[in-house]
C-alpha positions as YAML, in Angstrom:
chain: A
units: angstrom
residues:
- id: 1
  name: MET
  ca: [-3.46, -17.02, -1.72]
- id: 2
  name: VAL
  ca: [-2.53, -19.64, 0.89]
- id: 3
  name: ASP
  ca: [-1.21, -19.02, 4.41]
- id: 4
  name: SER
  ca: [2.06, -20.50, 5.65]
- id: 5
  name: ASP
  ca: [0.32, -23.47, 7.25]
- id: 6
  name: GLY
  ca: [-1.37, -24.41, 3.99]
- id: 7
  name: SER
  ca: [-4.87, -23.12, 4.88]
- id: 8
  name: PRO
  ca: [-6.67, -20.76, 2.50]
- id: 9
  name: PRO
  ca: [-7.63, -17.39, 4.07]
- id: 10
  name: THR
  ca: [-11.35, -18.12, 3.71]
- id: 11
  name: SER
  ca: [-10.91, -21.39, 5.60]
- id: 12
  name: ARG
  ca: [-8.98, -19.64, 8.37]
- id: 13
  name: ARG
  ca: [-11.68, -17.00, 8.69]
- id: 14
  name: ARG
  ca: [-14.29, -19.70, 9.04]
- id: 15
  name: HIS
  ca: [-12.35, -21.30, 11.89]
- id: 16
  name: VAL
  ca: [-11.76, -17.93, 13.57]
- id: 17
  name: VAL
  ca: [-15.48, -17.13, 13.38]
- id: 18
  name: ARG
  ca: [-16.38, -20.54, 14.74]
- id: 19
  name: LEU
  ca: [-14.07, -20.16, 17.75]
- id: 20
  name: ALA
  ca: [-15.24, -16.57, 18.32]
- id: 21
  name: VAL
  ca: [-18.90, -17.65, 18.34]
- id: 22
  name: PHE
  ca: [-18.11, -20.46, 20.77]
- id: 23
  name: ALA
  ca: [-16.19, -18.07, 23.05]
- id: 24
  name: CYS
  ca: [-19.04, -15.54, 22.98]
- id: 25
  name: PHE
  ca: [-21.51, -18.29, 23.81]
- id: 26
  name: LEU
  ca: [-19.44, -19.31, 26.84]
- id: 27
  name: LEU
  ca: [-19.09, -15.69, 27.99]
- id: 28
  name: VAL
  ca: [-22.85, -15.08, 27.75]
- id: 29
  name: LEU
  ca: [-23.51, -18.34, 29.56]
- id: 30
  name: PHE
  ca: [-21.01, -17.40, 32.27]
- id: 31
  name: TYR
  ca: [-22.65, -14.02, 32.77]
- id: 32
  name: LEU
  ca: [-26.19, -15.40, 32.94]
- id: 33
  name: VAL
  ca: [-25.37, -18.24, 35.34]
- id: 34
  name: ALA
  ca: [-22.40, -17.10, 37.42]
- id: 35
  name: VAL
  ca: [-23.12, -13.34, 37.55]
- id: 36
  name: ALA
  ca: [-26.85, -12.82, 36.94]
- id: 37
  name: ARG
  ca: [-27.69, -16.09, 38.77]
- id: 38
  name: VAL
  ca: [-30.62, -17.08, 36.55]
- id: 39
  name: ILE
  ca: [-30.51, -20.58, 38.06]
- id: 40
  name: ASP
  ca: [-31.91, -20.90, 41.57]
- id: 41
  name: VAL
  ca: [-29.43, -23.27, 43.22]
- id: 42
  name: GLU
  ca: [-31.47, -23.37, 46.41]
- id: 43
  name: GLU
  ca: [-34.50, -24.63, 44.49]
- id: 44
  name: VAL
  ca: [-32.34, -27.23, 42.76]
- id: 45
  name: ARG
  ca: [-31.09, -28.38, 46.16]
- id: 46
  name: ARG
  ca: [-34.65, -28.76, 47.48]
- id: 47
  name: THR
  ca: [-35.71, -30.69, 44.39]
- id: 48
  name: VAL
  ca: [-32.78, -33.09, 44.68]
- id: 49
  name: SER
  ca: [-33.39, -33.56, 48.39]
- id: 50
  name: ALA
  ca: [-36.95, -34.65, 47.63]
- id: 51
  name: THR
  ca: [-35.69, -37.66, 45.64]
- id: 52
  name: GLY
  ca: [-34.93, -39.51, 48.89]
- id: 53
  name: PRO
  ca: [-32.36, -42.34, 48.75]
- id: 54
  name: ALA
  ca: [-31.46, -41.42, 45.18]
- id: 55
  name: ALA
  ca: [-30.51, -37.89, 46.21]
- id: 56
  name: PRO
  ca: [-26.69, -38.40, 46.16]
- id: 57
  name: LEU
  ca: [-26.72, -39.78, 42.61]
- id: 58
  name: ALA
  ca: [-29.23, -37.16, 41.52]
- id: 59
  name: TYR
  ca: [-27.05, -34.40, 42.96]
- id: 60
  name: VAL
  ca: [-23.98, -35.76, 41.15]
- id: 61
  name: ALA
  ca: [-25.80, -35.72, 37.81]
- id: 62
  name: VAL
  ca: [-27.46, -32.34, 38.29]
- id: 63
  name: SER
  ca: [-24.32, -30.69, 39.68]
- id: 64
  name: ALA
  ca: [-22.22, -32.04, 36.81]
- id: 65
  name: VAL
  ca: [-24.47, -30.28, 34.31]
- id: 66
  name: LEU
  ca: [-24.82, -27.12, 36.39]
- id: 67
  name: GLY
  ca: [-21.05, -26.93, 36.83]
- id: 68
  name: ALA
  ca: [-20.61, -27.10, 33.06]
- id: 69
  name: LEU
  ca: [-23.11, -24.24, 32.83]
- id: 70
  name: PHE
  ca: [-20.84, -22.15, 35.09]
- id: 71
  name: VAL
  ca: [-22.76, -22.46, 38.33]
- id: 72
  name: PRO
  ca: [-19.90, -21.79, 40.79]
- id: 73
  name: GLY
  ca: [-18.35, -25.02, 42.04]
- id: 74
  name: PRO
  ca: [-17.98, -23.82, 45.65]
- id: 75
  name: ILE
  ca: [-21.75, -23.27, 45.85]
- id: 76
  name: LEU
  ca: [-22.47, -26.74, 44.52]
- id: 77
  name: ALA
  ca: [-19.89, -28.33, 46.82]
- id: 78
  name: ALA
  ca: [-21.23, -26.46, 49.86]
- id: 79
  name: GLY
  ca: [-24.71, -27.67, 48.98]
- id: 80
  name: SER
  ca: [-23.39, -31.22, 48.83]
- id: 81
  name: GLY
  ca: [-21.94, -30.87, 52.32]
- id: 82
  name: LEU
  ca: [-25.14, -29.30, 53.62]
- id: 83
  name: LEU
  ca: [-27.28, -32.11, 52.22]
- id: 84
  name: PHE
  ca: [-25.09, -35.17, 52.79]
- id: 85
  name: GLY
  ca: [-22.56, -34.24, 55.47]
- id: 86
  name: PRO
  ca: [-18.77, -34.07, 55.18]
- id: 87
  name: LEU
  ca: [-18.03, -37.73, 54.36]
- id: 88
  name: LEU
  ca: [-20.62, -38.67, 51.75]
- id: 89
  name: GLY
  ca: [-20.67, -35.08, 50.57]
- id: 90
  name: ILE
  ca: [-17.01, -35.18, 49.50]
- id: 91
  name: PHE
  ca: [-17.62, -38.17, 47.26]
- id: 92
  name: VAL
  ca: [-20.72, -36.54, 45.81]
- id: 93
  name: THR
  ca: [-18.73, -33.36, 45.14]
- id: 94
  name: LEU
  ca: [-15.89, -35.28, 43.48]
- id: 95
  name: GLY
  ca: [-18.35, -37.22, 41.33]
- id: 96
  name: ALA
  ca: [-19.99, -33.99, 40.21]
- id: 97
  name: THR
  ca: [-16.60, -32.39, 39.57]
- id: 98
  name: VAL
  ca: [-15.47, -35.24, 37.34]
- id: 99
  name: GLY
  ca: [-18.84, -35.12, 35.57]
- id: 100
  name: THR
  ca: [-18.46, -31.40, 34.89]
- id: 101
  name: ALA
  ca: [-14.94, -31.92, 33.53]
- id: 102
  name: LEU
  ca: [-16.15, -34.63, 31.16]
- id: 103
  name: VAL
  ca: [-19.19, -32.68, 29.93]
- id: 104
  name: ALA
  ca: [-17.28, -29.43, 29.40]
- id: 105
  name: SER
  ca: [-14.24, -31.02, 27.77]
- id: 106
  name: PHE
  ca: [-16.44, -33.10, 25.46]
- id: 107
  name: VAL
  ca: [-18.34, -30.01, 24.33]
- id: 108
  name: GLY
  ca: [-15.10, -28.05, 23.95]
- id: 109
  name: ARG
  ca: [-13.60, -30.86, 21.90]
- id: 110
  name: ARG
  ca: [-16.58, -31.08, 19.55]
- id: 111
  name: ALA
  ca: [-16.97, -27.31, 19.21]
- id: 112
  name: GLY
  ca: [-13.39, -26.11, 19.02]
- id: 113
  name: ARG
  ca: [-10.76, -28.80, 18.45]
- id: 114
  name: ASP
  ca: [-10.87, -28.93, 14.64]
- id: 115
  name: SER
  ca: [-10.77, -25.14, 14.35]
- id: 116
  name: ALA
  ca: [-8.01, -24.82, 16.93]
- id: 117
  name: ARG
  ca: [-5.87, -27.39, 15.10]
- id: 118
  name: ALA
  ca: [-6.54, -25.71, 11.75]
- id: 119
  name: LEU
  ca: [-5.42, -22.33, 13.07]
- id: 120
  name: LEU
  ca: [-2.36, -23.73, 14.81]
- id: 121
  name: GLY
  ca: [-1.19, -25.60, 11.74]
- id: 122
  name: THR
  ca: [-0.04, -29.18, 11.43]
- id: 123
  name: THR
  ca: [3.39, -28.74, 13.04]
- id: 124
  name: ARG
  ca: [2.19, -26.88, 16.12]
- id: 125
  name: ALA
  ca: [-0.84, -29.16, 16.50]
- id: 126
  name: GLU
  ca: [1.39, -32.25, 16.47]
- id: 127
  name: ARG
  ca: [3.71, -30.60, 19.00]
- id: 128
  name: ILE
  ca: [0.76, -29.90, 21.30]
- id: 129
  name: ASP
  ca: [-0.51, -33.46, 20.86]
- id: 130
  name: ALA
  ca: [2.88, -34.79, 21.96]
- id: 131
  name: LEU
  ca: [2.91, -32.42, 24.93]
- id: 132
  name: ILE
  ca: [-0.60, -33.50, 25.94]
- id: 133
  name: GLU
  ca: [0.38, -37.15, 25.69]
- id: 134
  name: ARG
  ca: [3.28, -36.58, 28.10]
- id: 135
  name: ARG
  ca: [1.84, -34.00, 30.48]
- id: 136
  name: GLY
  ca: [-1.87, -33.56, 29.79]
- id: 137
  name: LEU
  ca: [-2.97, -35.38, 32.93]
- id: 138
  name: TRP
  ca: [-0.75, -33.30, 35.20]
- id: 139
  name: ALA
  ca: [-1.78, -30.09, 33.45]
- id: 140
  name: VAL
  ca: [-5.36, -30.84, 34.47]
- id: 141
  name: VAL
  ca: [-4.25, -31.67, 38.02]
- id: 142
  name: GLY
  ca: [-2.18, -28.50, 38.27]
- id: 143
  name: GLN
  ca: [-4.97, -26.27, 36.98]
- id: 144
  name: ARG
  ca: [-7.19, -27.42, 39.84]
- id: 145
  name: PHE
  ca: [-4.69, -26.09, 42.35]
- id: 146
  name: ILE
  ca: [-4.50, -22.61, 40.82]
- id: 147
  name: PRO
  ca: [-6.95, -20.25, 42.55]
- id: 148
  name: GLY
  ca: [-9.20, -17.94, 40.56]
- id: 149
  name: ILE
  ca: [-9.53, -20.08, 37.42]
- id: 150
  name: SER
  ca: [-12.95, -21.45, 36.48]
- id: 151
  name: ASP
  ca: [-12.72, -25.24, 36.32]
- id: 152
  name: ALA
  ca: [-15.50, -25.38, 33.73]
- id: 153
  name: LEU
  ca: [-13.84, -22.79, 31.50]
- id: 154
  name: ALA
  ca: [-10.51, -24.60, 31.80]
- id: 155
  name: SER
  ca: [-12.22, -27.88, 30.90]
- id: 156
  name: TYR
  ca: [-13.70, -26.32, 27.77]
- id: 157
  name: ALA
  ca: [-10.22, -25.11, 26.82]
- id: 158
  name: PHE
  ca: [-8.61, -28.49, 27.55]
- id: 159
  name: GLY
  ca: [-11.23, -30.15, 25.36]
- id: 160
  name: ALA
  ca: [-10.62, -27.69, 22.53]
- id: 161
  name: PHE
  ca: [-6.91, -28.53, 22.64]
- id: 162
  name: GLY
  ca: [-7.67, -32.25, 22.52]
- id: 163
  name: VAL
  ca: [-6.96, -33.46, 26.06]
- id: 164
  name: PRO
  ca: [-8.42, -37.01, 26.21]
- id: 165
  name: LEU
  ca: [-11.47, -37.61, 28.37]
- id: 166
  name: TRP
  ca: [-9.64, -40.15, 30.53]
- id: 167
  name: GLN
  ca: [-7.01, -37.55, 31.41]
- id: 168
  name: MET
  ca: [-9.77, -35.06, 32.22]
- id: 169
  name: ALA
  ca: [-11.55, -37.53, 34.50]
- id: 170
  name: ILE
  ca: [-8.48, -38.70, 36.44]
- id: 171
  name: GLY
  ca: [-6.88, -35.25, 36.53]
- id: 172
  name: ALA
  ca: [-10.07, -33.58, 37.75]
- id: 173
  name: PHE
  ca: [-10.51, -36.21, 40.46]
- id: 174
  name: ILE
  ca: [-6.93, -35.97, 41.77]
- id: 175
  name: GLY
  ca: [-6.65, -32.21, 41.52]
- id: 176
  name: SER
  ca: [-10.05, -31.48, 43.04]
- id: 177
  name: VAL
  ca: [-9.68, -33.47, 46.27]
- id: 178
  name: PRO
  ca: [-8.40, -30.56, 48.42]
- id: 179
  name: ARG
  ca: [-10.99, -28.06, 47.24]
- id: 180
  name: ALA
  ca: [-13.74, -30.68, 47.36]
- id: 181
  name: PHE
  ca: [-12.94, -31.15, 51.04]
- id: 182
  name: VAL
  ca: [-12.76, -27.41, 51.68]
- id: 183
  name: TYR
  ca: [-16.10, -26.35, 50.23]
- id: 184
  name: THR
  ca: [-17.97, -29.51, 51.17]
- id: 185
  name: ALA
  ca: [-16.71, -29.24, 54.75]
- id: 186
  name: LEU
  ca: [-17.72, -25.59, 54.90]
- id: 187
  name: GLY
  ca: [-21.22, -26.49, 53.77]
- id: 188
  name: ALA
  ca: [-21.38, -29.33, 56.28]
- id: 189
  name: SER
  ca: [-20.13, -27.06, 59.05]
- id: 190
  name: ILE
  ca: [-23.08, -24.75, 58.44]
- id: 191
  name: GLY
  ca: [-25.51, -27.63, 58.88]
- id: 192
  name: SER
  ca: [-23.77, -29.12, 61.92]
- id: 193
  name: ARG
  ca: [-22.51, -25.79, 63.32]
- id: 194
  name: SER
  ca: [-19.07, -27.32, 63.74]
- id: 195
  name: ALA
  ca: [-16.39, -24.68, 64.20]
- id: 196
  name: LEU
  ca: [-13.65, -27.35, 64.09]
- id: 197
  name: LEU
  ca: [-14.78, -28.51, 60.65]
- id: 198
  name: ALA
  ca: [-14.84, -24.93, 59.39]
- id: 199
  name: TYR
  ca: [-11.34, -24.23, 60.72]
- id: 200
  name: ALA
  ca: [-10.02, -27.42, 59.10]
- id: 201
  name: ALA
  ca: [-11.55, -26.41, 55.79]
- id: 202
  name: ILE
  ca: [-10.01, -22.94, 55.97]
- id: 203
  name: ALA
  ca: [-6.59, -24.38, 56.81]
- id: 204
  name: VAL
  ca: [-6.70, -26.76, 53.84]
- id: 205
  name: TRP
  ca: [-7.83, -23.89, 51.59]
- id: 206
  name: CYS
  ca: [-4.85, -21.79, 52.65]
- id: 207
  name: VAL
  ca: [-2.39, -24.62, 52.00]
- id: 208
  name: THR
  ca: [-3.98, -25.36, 48.62]
- id: 209
  name: ALA
  ca: [-3.83, -21.69, 47.59]
- id: 210
  name: ILE
  ca: [-0.15, -21.45, 48.51]
- id: 211
  name: VAL
  ca: [0.71, -24.65, 46.64]
- id: 212
  name: GLY
  ca: [-1.32, -23.47, 43.65]
- id: 213
  name: ALA
  ca: [0.45, -20.10, 43.57]
- id: 214
  name: PHE
  ca: [3.90, -21.73, 43.62]
- id: 215
  name: ALA
  ca: [2.83, -24.28, 40.98]
- id: 216
  name: ALA
  ca: [1.51, -21.54, 38.71]
- id: 217
  name: ARG
  ca: [4.72, -19.52, 39.09]
- id: 218
  name: ARG
  ca: [6.89, -22.55, 38.36]
- id: 219
  name: GLY
  ca: [4.75, -23.54, 35.38]
- id: 220
  name: TYR
  ca: [4.94, -20.03, 33.95]
- id: 221
  name: ARG
  ca: [8.72, -19.96, 34.30]
- id: 222
  name: LYS
  ca: [9.04, -23.32, 32.56]
- id: 223
  name: TRP
  ca: [6.77, -22.11, 29.78]
- id: 224
  name: ARG
  ca: [8.93, -19.01, 29.33]
- id: 225
  name: GLU
  ca: [12.05, -21.17, 29.17]
- id: 226
  name: HIS
  ca: [10.54, -23.48, 26.55]
- id: 227
  name: ALA
  ca: [9.23, -20.50, 24.56]
- id: 228
  name: GLY
  ca: [12.68, -18.91, 24.66]
- id: 229
  name: ARG
  ca: [14.37, -22.07, 23.43]
- id: 230
  name: ASP
  ca: [11.81, -22.49, 20.64]
- id: 231
  name: GLY
  ca: [12.31, -18.87, 19.63]
- id: 232
  name: THR
  ca: [16.08, -19.23, 19.37]
- id: 233
  name: SER
  ca: [16.10, -22.62, 17.72]
...
């Protein structure tokens, strides 16, 4: 017996199991790091600070990995602002954010892309590839504006669907600028006790959340329109 996309049932089950195992691994990792907090971010911050002049680069590398492990990005960005101030801290935060996007999408691509394509079938996979080629970069940018979505989890998903690494890097950089400023500035405001910096960060966060909500609503409506056309064609 062969399914409609040409894949034997045993092959499909293997791909389903592979994706399920990968999803369970990510969920367990998310719980341990983001909920149970098994990683002491404060200790990491002290260790990085002890590296002296190399601290900014060290923090970029360490934060990139920790972000891919689901350490909350706002905590890492606030630590960057606390350690390096608002100006240098923003660039450190953006570097770490791009690093996390590359690490997570690479892992997602290696772990899930073949199985995802096998389950989707050749026609759907080619359609998604064409869509990614046209809009993959802006999908990554738009995701960064939507509040409440884990950037690391989204990066794993983008990688599994085959979004190229260059689109992940550029999209993560562009889309993360507002939030990088917000959380880095909040961390810096704690160190400098600057109320003005905190108010500016909160204002930018509010604007970003509003833009993200409208973008998500518009994107959902467009998706519904495309899905309706595909269903009637």
